[in-house]
XYZ file of C-alpha atoms in Angstrom:
124
model
C 0.000 0.000 0.000
C 1.209 3.466 -0.845
C -0.054 6.915 -0.009
C -2.097 8.712 -2.680
C 0.602 11.389 -2.862
C 3.112 8.752 -4.038
C 1.139 7.888 -7.190
C 3.139 8.549 -10.368
C 2.304 8.251 -14.085
C 3.074 4.783 -15.440
C 2.392 2.975 -12.159
C 0.022 0.032 -12.131
C -2.491 0.092 -9.289
C -5.051 -2.434 -8.075
C -8.274 -0.411 -8.136
C -11.813 -1.757 -7.702
C -10.600 -5.341 -8.132
C -8.765 -4.726 -11.417
C -5.452 -3.431 -12.662
C -5.205 0.184 -13.834
C -2.268 2.036 -15.367
C -1.908 5.643 -14.180
C -1.904 8.051 -17.132
C -1.860 11.487 -15.491
C -1.998 12.928 -11.999
C -2.806 16.377 -10.720
C -2.571 17.666 -7.170
C -5.597 19.824 -6.339
C -6.040 22.066 -3.303
C -9.260 23.995 -2.797
C -8.821 27.013 -0.545
C -8.149 25.945 3.015
C -9.360 22.376 2.451
C -7.085 19.356 2.278
C -5.345 18.438 -0.952
C -6.585 15.769 -3.328
C -4.983 13.805 -6.120
C -6.921 13.782 -9.408
C -5.819 10.574 -11.164
C -6.614 9.515 -14.716
C -6.193 5.758 -15.194
C -6.797 3.171 -17.889
C -8.213 -0.202 -16.836
C -5.967 -2.873 -18.376
C -8.717 -5.461 -18.748
C -10.858 -3.517 -21.214
C -9.055 -0.207 -21.880
C -11.701 2.029 -20.252
C -10.403 5.374 -18.947
C -11.254 6.207 -15.338
C -11.080 9.456 -13.415
C -10.698 9.144 -9.667
C -9.990 11.599 -6.874
C -8.046 10.411 -3.830
C -7.618 12.324 -0.589
C -3.992 12.915 0.434
C -4.328 10.542 3.392
C -5.909 7.711 1.332
C -3.918 4.532 0.663
C -3.920 2.739 -2.673
C -2.585 -0.684 -3.563
C 0.341 -0.750 -5.955
C 0.480 -3.948 -8.010
C 3.489 -6.171 -7.308
C 4.907 -7.018 -10.705
C 7.318 -9.728 -11.759
C 9.828 -8.686 -14.418
C 10.965 -11.133 -17.067
C 13.421 -10.549 -19.894
C 11.959 -11.357 -23.296
C 12.932 -10.830 -26.912
C 10.608 -9.156 -29.413
C 10.219 -11.382 -32.475
C 7.534 -10.122 -34.871
C 4.160 -8.437 -35.333
C 1.111 -10.479 -36.313
C -1.888 -8.246 -37.012
C -2.479 -6.177 -33.882
C -0.544 -8.614 -31.656
C 3.189 -8.587 -30.975
C 5.100 -11.796 -30.318
C 7.720 -12.002 -27.546
C 9.898 -14.976 -26.562
C 10.992 -15.673 -22.998
C 14.796 -15.939 -23.150
C 14.999 -18.435 -20.279
C 12.549 -21.125 -21.463
C 11.771 -20.094 -25.093
C 8.009 -19.796 -24.513
C 6.255 -17.292 -26.770
C 3.735 -14.695 -25.582
C 1.457 -12.613 -27.836
C 0.618 -9.155 -26.481
C -2.079 -6.894 -27.968
C -1.238 -3.345 -28.990
C -3.482 -1.992 -26.175
C -1.097 -3.356 -23.528
C 2.018 -2.041 -25.256
C 0.765 1.498 -25.890
C 3.311 3.878 -27.417
C 6.138 1.378 -26.925
C 5.213 -0.285 -30.248
C 6.866 2.604 -32.116
C 10.238 1.704 -30.592
C 10.175 -2.081 -31.068
C 12.689 -3.579 -33.478
C 12.933 -7.331 -34.177
C 15.351 -9.206 -31.881
C 15.271 -6.417 -29.270
C 15.400 -7.537 -25.642
C 12.789 -5.920 -23.410
C 11.547 -6.383 -19.862
C 7.949 -7.618 -19.699
C 5.981 -6.866 -16.531
C 3.819 -9.755 -15.309
C 1.055 -9.724 -12.717
C 0.012 -13.220 -11.602
C 1.774 -14.613 -14.720
C -0.248 -12.352 -17.054
C 1.655 -9.724 -19.058
C 0.567 -6.150 -18.314
C 3.214 -4.045 -20.080
C 6.823 -3.677 -21.194
C 9.783 -1.469 -20.375
C-alpha cells in the first residue's frame, strides 16, 4: 500500500478489483481544504479510462509485478510476439497493452515484460 501522494504516471495500481495504469496525476487544493490527487487511469482489462480523486491521506494498492526478460520477435496483425529468453516460450501481447512502446520495437530487441500473476501487463 502506498499513499495517494506517491502515485506517479506509469504505475500500475489495483483499483476496484482490477489493474489500472496511471496516465496522469494532478494535485488539487481547494482554498483551506485538504489536498486531493486527481488521477486519470486506464483499466488494463478492457481499456476504459477512469477518473478518480483520492484524498492525500488515502492509501492505494500498488500492483506487485514480476519482471521477465523477453525478446521481441515479430508483429502479427495487432498482436506482438515475444519470446521468454529463459525457457523459449512465446507470448502474444495486444497493442493496447504495449501502448506507445510499439513505435520503438525492433525485431530481436530484448525488453523487460511486466507480469502480474503470470499475465503480461506491459513492457519497459
